[in-house]
């Protein structure tokens, strides 16, 4: 008889009491062999549950590689390590490395590390990337602590939205944490929020209105601290959907930002299809900037993905595409994909770059910055 993750979570609650939403989300996404990211089916693409920017076109990786090459120049043109968190299908890694091969000196001094805690995802990545690139450049790790301190860039493309979050709500001027209980189905119950959740909002200077629901990503704070400890000199490049605090805590987000993806449909029902759908929460980029600064990472700039790609010369890529592609149908198809990359996804996804041990580096991708408050 097939074991259902929903039954495992239900039994845990009945035996031990309600789970924090954080612990529920962690089990739903990462429980061994049954969690969404621990099971084997494809997650990305036509037969998966959602699309990522690298899936649409290799131009995304090619343009991103241009920014990485600029970072290599700024760090002194010596050994350069790219650490990619959660490589997904591996296509972004492939596109970056193929583009960087054209810079012979950089490629000779390049190491590419992938941090992936899901064995199922790791095996999928290896199939896509192929043995040649793996043998040349790529090593997988479970955590950044396994990598000797390095100069380079930490790349997180659509990663932080899958960190397990705590859910809270302000009730009668008291912060409550949302827990998951079971009574003929999964239900939410409230408990007084612990100090670390209260301190999160106090540090950011945020006062939630009554009945305002929000997520707290404490794992992101730990993540940025560990990165800063490992990074000797270089950059942290985070691409994800989310907002600054100034927008995230507006009244139209009062129900929170939890979103689930299942076979290319979107819902806000995390207690349905447990283990079979992705669960995400929007990234608070102001918090990432704040705690990055606490741990020695300075803010380079914040923008959206469209402006980032345009700053790196995407328009030139489009011109060359039209010049060299003889098949007009193929040109139209590629231009439609690039339009998706720039407009629908490009406006939604944000880019934050932080740096360590560099003096006011100019980065082409940050020519069109937005305020981050």
mmCIF file of C-alpha atoms in Angstrom:
data_model
loop_
_atom_site.group_PDB
_atom_site.id
_atom_site.type_symbol
_atom_site.label_atom_id
_atom_site.label_comp_id
_atom_site.label_asym_id
_atom_site.label_seq_id
_atom_site.Cartn_x
_atom_site.Cartn_y
_atom_site.Cartn_z
ATOM 1 C CA UNK A 1 0.000 0.000 0.000
ATOM 2 C CA UNK A 2 1.364 3.397 -1.023
ATOM 3 C CA UNK A 3 2.483 5.651 1.817
ATOM 4 C CA UNK A 4 1.006 9.143 1.571
ATOM 5 C CA UNK A 5 2.930 12.125 2.879
ATOM 6 C CA UNK A 6 -0.332 13.664 4.056
ATOM 7 C CA UNK A 7 -0.860 10.632 6.328
ATOM 8 C CA UNK A 8 2.667 10.905 7.718
ATOM 9 C CA UNK A 9 2.116 14.578 8.563
ATOM 10 C CA UNK A 10 -1.359 13.867 9.991
ATOM 11 C CA UNK A 11 -0.009 11.099 12.252
ATOM 12 C CA UNK A 12 2.859 13.305 13.417
ATOM 13 C CA UNK A 13 0.382 16.011 14.421
ATOM 14 C CA UNK A 14 -1.915 13.546 16.196
ATOM 15 C CA UNK A 15 1.031 12.104 18.144
ATOM 16 C CA UNK A 16 3.033 15.264 18.895
ATOM 17 C CA UNK A 17 0.602 18.156 18.545
ATOM 18 C CA UNK A 18 0.311 20.967 15.983
ATOM 19 C CA UNK A 19 3.236 21.710 13.657
ATOM 20 C CA UNK A 20 4.430 25.203 12.890
ATOM 21 C CA UNK A 21 3.681 26.120 9.279
ATOM 22 C CA UNK A 22 7.468 26.174 8.787
ATOM 23 C CA UNK A 23 7.769 22.519 9.794
ATOM 24 C CA UNK A 24 4.745 21.556 7.704
ATOM 25 C CA UNK A 25 6.226 23.279 4.635
ATOM 26 C CA UNK A 26 9.606 21.631 5.244
ATOM 27 C CA UNK A 27 7.996 18.182 5.283
ATOM 28 C CA UNK A 28 5.794 18.924 2.266
ATOM 29 C CA UNK A 29 8.755 20.004 0.167
ATOM 30 C CA UNK A 30 11.694 17.970 1.467
ATOM 31 C CA UNK A 31 10.506 14.843 3.310
ATOM 32 C CA UNK A 32 12.748 11.957 2.113
ATOM 33 C CA UNK A 33 11.435 10.352 -1.102
ATOM 34 C CA UNK A 34 7.935 11.830 -0.678
ATOM 35 C CA UNK A 35 8.424 15.603 -0.424
ATOM 36 C CA UNK A 36 7.897 17.692 -3.539
ATOM 37 C CA UNK A 37 11.618 18.271 -4.130
ATOM 38 C CA UNK A 38 12.711 14.865 -2.826
ATOM 39 C CA UNK A 39 10.644 12.813 -5.267
ATOM 40 C CA UNK A 40 11.687 12.057 -8.815
ATOM 41 C CA UNK A 41 9.113 13.470 -11.283
ATOM 42 C CA UNK A 42 10.046 16.511 -13.368
ATOM 43 C CA UNK A 43 9.239 19.835 -11.729
ATOM 44 C CA UNK A 44 10.144 22.319 -14.474
ATOM 45 C CA UNK A 45 8.901 22.672 -18.031
ATOM 46 C CA UNK A 46 5.976 21.452 -20.108
ATOM 47 C CA UNK A 47 5.482 18.254 -18.099
ATOM 48 C CA UNK A 48 6.239 19.834 -14.734
ATOM 49 C CA UNK A 49 4.477 22.428 -12.595
ATOM 50 C CA UNK A 50 6.112 25.731 -13.559
ATOM 51 C CA UNK A 51 8.625 27.398 -15.877
ATOM 52 C CA UNK A 52 11.872 29.166 -15.003
ATOM 53 C CA UNK A 53 13.663 31.792 -17.079
ATOM 54 C CA UNK A 54 16.461 29.438 -18.291
ATOM 55 C CA UNK A 55 13.808 27.006 -19.567
ATOM 56 C CA UNK A 56 12.542 29.506 -22.146
ATOM 57 C CA UNK A 57 15.801 30.454 -23.833
ATOM 58 C CA UNK A 58 19.566 30.112 -23.489
ATOM 59 C CA UNK A 59 19.810 33.900 -23.890
ATOM 60 C CA UNK A 60 19.128 34.258 -20.160
ATOM 61 C CA UNK A 61 22.233 32.217 -19.298
ATOM 62 C CA UNK A 62 24.297 33.893 -22.000
ATOM 63 C CA UNK A 63 23.494 37.368 -20.709
ATOM 64 C CA UNK A 64 24.007 36.301 -17.100
ATOM 65 C CA UNK A 65 27.428 34.935 -18.095
ATOM 66 C CA UNK A 66 28.361 38.418 -19.291
ATOM 67 C CA UNK A 67 27.675 39.753 -15.795
ATOM 68 C CA UNK A 68 29.734 36.935 -14.242
ATOM 69 C CA UNK A 69 32.652 37.716 -16.554
ATOM 70 C CA UNK A 70 32.486 41.359 -15.474
ATOM 71 C CA UNK A 71 32.543 40.199 -11.851
ATOM 72 C CA UNK A 72 35.642 38.111 -12.553
ATOM 73 C CA UNK A 73 37.400 41.188 -13.934
ATOM 74 C CA UNK A 74 36.422 43.220 -10.864
ATOM 75 C CA UNK A 75 37.757 40.569 -8.474
ATOM 76 C CA UNK A 76 41.208 40.557 -10.069
ATOM 77 C CA UNK A 77 41.096 38.100 -13.006
ATOM 78 C CA UNK A 78 42.331 35.158 -10.945
ATOM 79 C CA UNK A 79 40.620 32.052 -9.549
ATOM 80 C CA UNK A 80 36.860 32.508 -9.713
ATOM 81 C CA UNK A 81 34.252 30.192 -8.216
ATOM 82 C CA UNK A 82 30.586 30.212 -9.169
ATOM 83 C CA UNK A 83 28.395 28.638 -6.494
ATOM 84 C CA UNK A 84 24.907 27.945 -7.795
ATOM 85 C CA UNK A 85 22.202 27.046 -5.308
ATOM 86 C CA UNK A 86 19.572 24.612 -6.580
ATOM 87 C CA UNK A 87 20.422 24.248 -10.266
ATOM 88 C CA UNK A 88 16.918 23.064 -11.223
ATOM 89 C CA UNK A 89 17.184 21.317 -14.584
ATOM 90 C CA UNK A 90 20.848 22.294 -14.948
ATOM 91 C CA UNK A 91 20.145 24.340 -18.074
ATOM 92 C CA UNK A 92 21.322 27.635 -16.593
ATOM 93 C CA UNK A 93 24.633 26.056 -15.611
ATOM 94 C CA UNK A 94 25.070 24.682 -19.149
ATOM 95 C CA UNK A 95 24.276 28.023 -20.800
ATOM 96 C CA UNK A 96 26.650 29.924 -18.500
ATOM 97 C CA UNK A 97 29.559 27.539 -18.978
ATOM 98 C CA UNK A 98 29.160 27.350 -22.758
ATOM 99 C CA UNK A 99 29.243 31.132 -22.930
ATOM 100 C CA UNK A 100 32.203 31.472 -20.558
ATOM 101 C CA UNK A 101 34.233 29.002 -22.637
ATOM 102 C CA UNK A 102 34.726 31.887 -25.057
ATOM 103 C CA UNK A 103 36.742 33.670 -22.350
ATOM 104 C CA UNK A 104 39.708 31.300 -22.270
ATOM 105 C CA UNK A 105 41.570 32.805 -19.315
ATOM 106 C CA UNK A 106 38.431 32.992 -17.183
ATOM 107 C CA UNK A 107 37.436 29.429 -18.039
ATOM 108 C CA UNK A 108 40.872 28.138 -17.095
ATOM 109 C CA UNK A 109 40.526 29.765 -13.664
ATOM 110 C CA UNK A 110 36.885 28.838 -13.149
ATOM 111 C CA UNK A 111 35.326 26.417 -10.671
ATOM 112 C CA UNK A 112 31.581 25.683 -10.761
ATOM 113 C CA UNK A 113 29.930 24.343 -7.616
ATOM 114 C CA UNK A 114 26.291 23.299 -7.347
ATOM 115 C CA UNK A 115 24.624 23.072 -3.933
ATOM 116 C CA UNK A 116 21.730 20.647 -4.092
ATOM 117 C CA UNK A 117 20.296 18.802 -1.099
ATOM 118 C CA UNK A 118 17.745 16.791 -3.110
ATOM 119 C CA UNK A 119 19.255 13.628 -4.569
ATOM 120 C CA UNK A 120 16.393 13.368 -7.075
ATOM 121 C CA UNK A 121 17.042 16.903 -8.326
ATOM 122 C CA UNK A 122 20.791 16.253 -8.377
ATOM 123 C CA UNK A 123 20.345 13.248 -10.667
ATOM 124 C CA UNK A 124 18.096 15.268 -12.998
ATOM 125 C CA UNK A 125 20.706 18.022 -13.168
ATOM 126 C CA UNK A 126 23.463 15.562 -14.057
ATOM 127 C CA UNK A 127 21.405 14.132 -16.934
ATOM 128 C CA UNK A 128 20.859 17.580 -18.454
ATOM 129 C CA UNK A 129 24.393 18.898 -17.919
ATOM 130 C CA UNK A 130 26.155 15.822 -19.294
ATOM 131 C CA UNK A 131 29.485 14.184 -18.496
ATOM 132 C CA UNK A 132 31.750 16.525 -20.488
ATOM 133 C CA UNK A 133 30.961 19.679 -18.510
ATOM 134 C CA UNK A 134 30.783 17.712 -15.272
ATOM 135 C CA UNK A 135 34.263 16.292 -15.806
ATOM 136 C CA UNK A 136 35.623 19.696 -16.811
ATOM 137 C CA UNK A 137 34.230 21.997 -14.169
ATOM 138 C CA UNK A 138 31.352 20.936 -11.939
ATOM 139 C CA UNK A 139 31.243 19.531 -8.414
ATOM 140 C CA UNK A 140 28.095 18.987 -6.316
ATOM 141 C CA UNK A 141 27.919 19.803 -2.612
ATOM 142 C CA UNK A 142 25.341 19.487 0.143
ATOM 143 C CA UNK A 143 26.209 22.852 1.715
ATOM 144 C CA UNK A 144 28.441 25.858 1.175
ATOM 145 C CA UNK A 145 30.467 24.963 4.274
ATOM 146 C CA UNK A 146 31.945 22.035 2.319
ATOM 147 C CA UNK A 147 33.532 24.458 -0.172
ATOM 148 C CA UNK A 148 36.851 26.066 0.878
ATOM 149 C CA UNK A 149 36.559 29.866 1.205
ATOM 150 C CA UNK A 150 36.568 31.385 -2.261
ATOM 151 C CA UNK A 151 36.527 34.450 -4.499
ATOM 152 C CA UNK A 152 33.655 34.504 -6.953
ATOM 153 C CA UNK A 153 29.883 34.747 -7.125
ATOM 154 C CA UNK A 154 27.083 32.950 -5.308
ATOM 155 C CA UNK A 155 24.133 32.577 -7.680
ATOM 156 C CA UNK A 156 20.617 31.901 -6.406
ATOM 157 C CA UNK A 157 18.043 31.865 -9.207
ATOM 158 C CA UNK A 158 14.539 31.145 -7.884
ATOM 159 C CA UNK A 159 15.811 29.488 -4.708
ATOM 160 C CA UNK A 160 14.822 31.550 -1.676
ATOM 161 C CA UNK A 161 11.099 31.371 -2.426
ATOM 162 C CA UNK A 162 11.297 27.660 -1.558
ATOM 163 C CA UNK A 163 12.859 28.151 1.863
ATOM 164 C CA UNK A 164 10.407 27.031 4.527
ATOM 165 C CA UNK A 165 8.812 30.040 6.212
ATOM 166 C CA UNK A 166 6.983 30.793 9.436
ATOM 167 C CA UNK A 167 3.484 32.234 9.041
ATOM 168 C CA UNK A 168 2.302 34.901 11.439
ATOM 169 C CA UNK A 169 -0.736 37.099 11.912
ATOM 170 C CA UNK A 170 -1.311 40.165 14.055
ATOM 171 C CA UNK A 171 -4.327 39.653 16.326
ATOM 172 C CA UNK A 172 -5.475 42.377 18.727
ATOM 173 C CA UNK A 173 -2.019 43.944 18.635
ATOM 174 C CA UNK A 174 -0.302 40.654 19.511
ATOM 175 C CA UNK A 175 1.803 38.715 17.032
ATOM 176 C CA UNK A 176 0.621 35.116 16.653
ATOM 177 C CA UNK A 177 2.319 32.257 14.851
ATOM 178 C CA UNK A 178 0.213 30.007 12.626
ATOM 179 C CA UNK A 179 0.419 26.279 13.338
ATOM 180 C CA UNK A 180 -1.077 23.332 11.458
ATOM 181 C CA UNK A 181 -3.396 20.979 13.352
ATOM 182 C CA UNK A 182 -5.593 18.093 12.235
ATOM 183 C CA UNK A 183 -9.324 17.734 12.863
ATOM 184 C CA UNK A 184 -11.118 15.892 10.039
ATOM 185 C CA UNK A 185 -8.600 17.668 7.828
ATOM 186 C CA UNK A 186 -5.736 20.104 8.203
ATOM 187 C CA UNK A 187 -6.659 23.310 10.011
ATOM 188 C CA UNK A 188 -4.716 26.366 11.138
ATOM 189 C CA UNK A 189 -4.449 27.335 14.802
ATOM 190 C CA UNK A 190 -2.734 30.274 16.482
ATOM 191 C CA UNK A 191 -0.089 30.357 19.198
ATOM 192 C CA UNK A 192 1.847 33.289 20.678
ATOM 193 C CA UNK A 193 4.773 34.105 18.412
ATOM 194 C CA UNK A 194 8.236 33.393 19.868
ATOM 195 C CA UNK A 195 10.785 36.144 20.368
ATOM 196 C CA UNK A 196 12.785 35.471 17.184
ATOM 197 C CA UNK A 197 9.734 36.216 15.023
ATOM 198 C CA UNK A 198 8.948 39.390 16.958
ATOM 199 C CA UNK A 199 12.575 40.480 16.718
ATOM 200 C CA UNK A 200 12.510 39.977 12.935
ATOM 201 C CA UNK A 201 9.890 42.698 12.512
ATOM 202 C CA UNK A 202 11.428 44.939 15.161
ATOM 203 C CA UNK A 203 14.821 44.835 13.414
ATOM 204 C CA UNK A 204 13.225 45.861 10.113
ATOM 205 C CA UNK A 205 11.119 48.562 11.776
ATOM 206 C CA UNK A 206 7.843 46.957 10.671
ATOM 207 C CA UNK A 207 4.572 47.092 12.594
ATOM 208 C CA UNK A 208 1.935 44.787 11.167
ATOM 209 C CA UNK A 209 -1.663 46.065 11.260
ATOM 210 C CA UNK A 210 -4.289 43.917 12.957
ATOM 211 C CA UNK A 211 -5.412 40.880 10.938
ATOM 212 C CA UNK A 212 -2.388 41.206 8.643
ATOM 213 C CA UNK A 213 -0.873 37.829 7.722
ATOM 214 C CA UNK A 214 2.799 37.577 6.698
ATOM 215 C CA UNK A 215 5.657 35.133 6.263
ATOM 216 C CA UNK A 216 9.010 35.217 8.040
ATOM 217 C CA UNK A 217 11.969 33.586 6.304
ATOM 218 C CA UNK A 218 14.438 32.967 9.123
ATOM 219 C CA UNK A 219 16.268 30.455 6.924
ATOM 220 C CA UNK A 220 17.245 33.276 4.547
ATOM 221 C CA UNK A 221 18.997 35.054 7.426
ATOM 222 C CA UNK A 222 21.017 31.954 8.227
ATOM 223 C CA UNK A 223 21.661 31.440 4.486
ATOM 224 C CA UNK A 224 23.130 34.900 3.928
ATOM 225 C CA UNK A 225 25.288 34.600 7.066
ATOM 226 C CA UNK A 226 26.771 31.281 5.899
ATOM 227 C CA UNK A 227 27.455 32.691 2.449
ATOM 228 C CA UNK A 228 29.289 35.687 3.889
ATOM 229 C CA UNK A 229 31.416 33.385 6.045
ATOM 230 C CA UNK A 230 32.476 31.376 2.979
ATOM 231 C CA UNK A 231 32.903 34.226 0.493
ATOM 232 C CA UNK A 232 36.325 35.904 0.770
ATOM 233 C CA UNK A 233 35.697 38.399 -2.012
ATOM 234 C CA UNK A 234 33.017 38.728 -4.640
ATOM 235 C CA UNK A 235 29.291 38.845 -5.127
ATOM 236 C CA UNK A 236 25.950 37.330 -4.165
ATOM 237 C CA UNK A 237 23.411 37.455 -7.019
ATOM 238 C CA UNK A 238 19.827 36.660 -6.030
ATOM 239 C CA UNK A 239 17.021 36.426 -8.590
ATOM 240 C CA UNK A 240 13.525 35.672 -7.344
ATOM 241 C CA UNK A 241 10.026 37.000 -7.101
ATOM 242 C CA UNK A 242 9.351 39.226 -4.144
ATOM 243 C CA UNK A 243 9.306 42.811 -2.966
ATOM 244 C CA UNK A 244 10.998 45.358 -0.740
ATOM 245 C CA UNK A 245 9.423 45.735 2.713
ATOM 246 C CA UNK A 246 7.855 49.006 1.573
ATOM 247 C CA UNK A 247 5.684 47.051 -0.889
ATOM 248 C CA UNK A 248 5.474 43.630 0.775
ATOM 249 C CA UNK A 249 3.568 44.950 3.785
ATOM 250 C CA UNK A 250 1.014 47.020 1.908
ATOM 251 C CA UNK A 251 -2.657 46.232 2.581
ATOM 252 C CA UNK A 252 -3.089 44.291 -0.674
ATOM 253 C CA UNK A 253 -0.682 41.646 0.705
ATOM 254 C CA UNK A 254 -2.580 41.324 4.002
ATOM 255 C CA UNK A 255 -3.412 37.649 3.304
ATOM 256 C CA UNK A 256 0.253 36.757 2.889
ATOM 257 C CA UNK A 257 2.118 35.596 -0.211
ATOM 258 C CA UNK A 258 1.969 31.789 -0.065
ATOM 259 C CA UNK A 259 1.484 30.471 -3.609
ATOM 260 C CA UNK A 260 1.339 26.839 -4.778
ATOM 261 C CA UNK A 261 2.080 25.516 -8.271
ATOM 262 C CA UNK A 262 0.560 22.313 -9.590
ATOM 263 C CA UNK A 263 0.672 21.359 -13.292
ATOM 264 C CA UNK A 264 0.933 25.003 -14.371
ATOM 265 C CA UNK A 265 -2.007 26.112 -12.281
ATOM 266 C CA UNK A 266 -1.686 28.464 -9.325
ATOM 267 C CA UNK A 267 -3.516 28.135 -6.024
ATOM 268 C CA UNK A 268 -3.282 29.208 -2.376
ATOM 269 C CA UNK A 269 -4.123 25.778 -0.910
ATOM 270 C CA UNK A 270 -0.945 24.387 0.682
ATOM 271 C CA UNK A 271 -2.866 21.599 2.469
ATOM 272 C CA UNK A 272 -4.033 20.053 -0.809
ATOM 273 C CA UNK A 273 -1.914 17.677 -2.928
ATOM 274 C CA UNK A 274 0.786 17.517 -0.255
ATOM 275 C CA UNK A 275 4.089 16.450 -1.775
ATOM 276 C CA UNK A 276 2.657 16.847 -5.279
ATOM 277 C CA UNK A 277 2.765 20.643 -5.580
ATOM 278 C CA UNK A 278 5.296 23.368 -5.019
ATOM 279 C CA UNK A 279 4.784 25.764 -2.097
ATOM 280 C CA UNK A 280 6.426 29.189 -2.286
ATOM 281 C CA UNK A 281 6.546 32.500 -0.440
ATOM 282 C CA UNK A 282 7.662 35.852 -1.834
ATOM 283 C CA UNK A 283 11.153 37.025 -0.893
ATOM 284 C CA UNK A 284 11.617 40.096 1.301
ATOM 285 C CA UNK A 285 14.564 41.751 -0.451
ATOM 286 C CA UNK A 286 14.838 44.489 2.183
ATOM 287 C CA UNK A 287 15.406 41.803 4.818
ATOM 288 C CA UNK A 288 18.045 40.132 2.641
ATOM 289 C CA UNK A 289 19.836 43.462 2.228
ATOM 290 C CA UNK A 290 19.554 44.237 5.963
ATOM 291 C CA UNK A 291 20.946 40.941 7.238
ATOM 292 C CA UNK A 292 23.515 40.814 4.475
ATOM 293 C CA UNK A 293 24.886 44.125 5.732
ATOM 294 C CA UNK A 294 24.917 42.747 9.287
ATOM 295 C CA UNK A 295 27.243 39.998 8.086
ATOM 296 C CA UNK A 296 29.599 42.015 5.905
ATOM 297 C CA UNK A 297 27.829 42.148 2.544
ATOM 298 C CA UNK A 298 27.327 45.577 0.994
ATOM 299 C CA UNK A 299 24.425 46.337 -1.330
ATOM 300 C CA UNK A 300 25.399 46.851 -4.984
ATOM 301 C CA UNK A 301 21.911 47.419 -6.293
ATOM 302 C CA UNK A 302 18.368 46.184 -6.778
ATOM 303 C CA UNK A 303 16.341 46.044 -9.988
ATOM 304 C CA UNK A 304 13.912 43.854 -11.882
ATOM 305 C CA UNK A 305 14.935 41.117 -14.281
ATOM 306 C CA UNK A 306 13.958 43.108 -17.391
ATOM 307 C CA UNK A 307 16.118 46.076 -16.460
ATOM 308 C CA UNK A 308 18.933 43.746 -15.426
ATOM 309 C CA UNK A 309 18.973 41.970 -18.797
ATOM 310 C CA UNK A 310 18.650 45.210 -20.750
ATOM 311 C CA UNK A 311 21.582 46.670 -18.833
ATOM 312 C CA UNK A 312 23.652 43.667 -19.911
ATOM 313 C CA UNK A 313 22.881 44.175 -23.601
ATOM 314 C CA UNK A 314 19.849 42.021 -24.298
ATOM 315 C CA UNK A 315 18.866 44.434 -27.075
ATOM 316 C CA UNK A 316 22.121 43.582 -28.858
ATOM 317 C CA UNK A 317 21.293 39.872 -28.544
ATOM 318 C CA UNK A 318 17.946 40.532 -30.219
ATOM 319 C CA UNK A 319 19.595 42.455 -33.060
ATOM 320 C CA UNK A 320 22.080 39.654 -33.721
ATOM 321 C CA UNK A 321 19.286 37.100 -33.619
ATOM 322 C CA UNK A 322 17.371 38.934 -36.326
ATOM 323 C CA UNK A 323 20.521 39.353 -38.430
ATOM 324 C CA UNK A 324 21.740 35.761 -38.339
ATOM 325 C CA UNK A 325 18.562 33.694 -38.138
ATOM 326 C CA UNK A 326 17.326 32.989 -41.671
ATOM 327 C CA UNK A 327 14.113 31.186 -40.701
ATOM 328 C CA UNK A 328 11.528 33.893 -40.025
ATOM 329 C CA UNK A 329 9.273 31.477 -38.095
ATOM 330 C CA UNK A 330 12.149 30.593 -35.760
ATOM 331 C CA UNK A 331 12.915 34.293 -35.274
ATOM 332 C CA UNK A 332 9.303 35.011 -34.293
ATOM 333 C CA UNK A 333 9.269 32.034 -31.939
ATOM 334 C CA UNK A 334 12.475 33.108 -30.198
ATOM 335 C CA UNK A 335 11.334 36.720 -29.985
ATOM 336 C CA UNK A 336 8.085 35.591 -28.326
ATOM 337 C CA UNK A 337 10.065 33.645 -25.730
ATOM 338 C CA UNK A 338 12.303 36.638 -25.104
ATOM 339 C CA UNK A 339 9.243 38.844 -24.738
ATOM 340 C CA UNK A 340 8.038 36.483 -21.988
ATOM 341 C CA UNK A 341 11.467 36.696 -20.364
ATOM 342 C CA UNK A 342 11.420 40.488 -20.456
ATOM 343 C CA UNK A 343 7.821 41.385 -19.786
ATOM 344 C CA UNK A 344 5.675 38.891 -17.839
ATOM 345 C CA UNK A 345 8.536 37.203 -15.955
ATOM 346 C CA UNK A 346 10.929 40.133 -16.222
ATOM 347 C CA UNK A 347 8.710 42.535 -14.325
ATOM 348 C CA UNK A 348 7.798 40.004 -11.645
ATOM 349 C CA UNK A 349 11.299 38.761 -10.854
ATOM 350 C CA UNK A 350 13.695 40.977 -8.951
ATOM 351 C CA UNK A 351 17.503 41.015 -8.871
ATOM 352 C CA UNK A 352 19.595 41.871 -5.813
ATOM 353 C CA UNK A 353 23.395 41.952 -5.961
ATOM 354 C CA UNK A 354 25.504 42.198 -2.813
ATOM 355 C CA UNK A 355 29.296 42.289 -2.597
ATOM 356 C CA UNK A 356 32.160 41.708 -0.201
ATOM 357 C CA UNK A 357 35.632 43.286 -0.054
ATOM 358 C CA UNK A 358 35.227 45.402 -3.199
ATOM 359 C CA UNK A 359 35.055 49.183 -3.528
ATOM 360 C CA UNK A 360 31.928 50.457 -5.275
ATOM 361 C CA UNK A 361 32.088 48.058 -8.238
ATOM 362 C CA UNK A 362 30.193 49.099 -11.360
ATOM 363 C CA UNK A 363 27.996 46.302 -12.686
ATOM 364 C CA UNK A 364 26.338 46.649 -16.089
ATOM 365 C CA UNK A 365 23.247 44.751 -14.959
ATOM 366 C CA UNK A 366 22.530 47.419 -12.335
ATOM 367 C CA UNK A 367 22.433 50.441 -14.640
ATOM 368 C CA UNK A 368 18.699 50.841 -14.005
ATOM 369 C CA UNK A 369 18.343 50.417 -10.235
ATOM 370 C CA UNK A 370 15.268 50.739 -8.035
ATOM 371 C CA UNK A 371 15.164 51.903 -4.397
ATOM 372 C CA UNK A 372 15.274 49.098 -1.814
ATOM 373 C CA UNK A 373 13.666 50.195 1.446
#
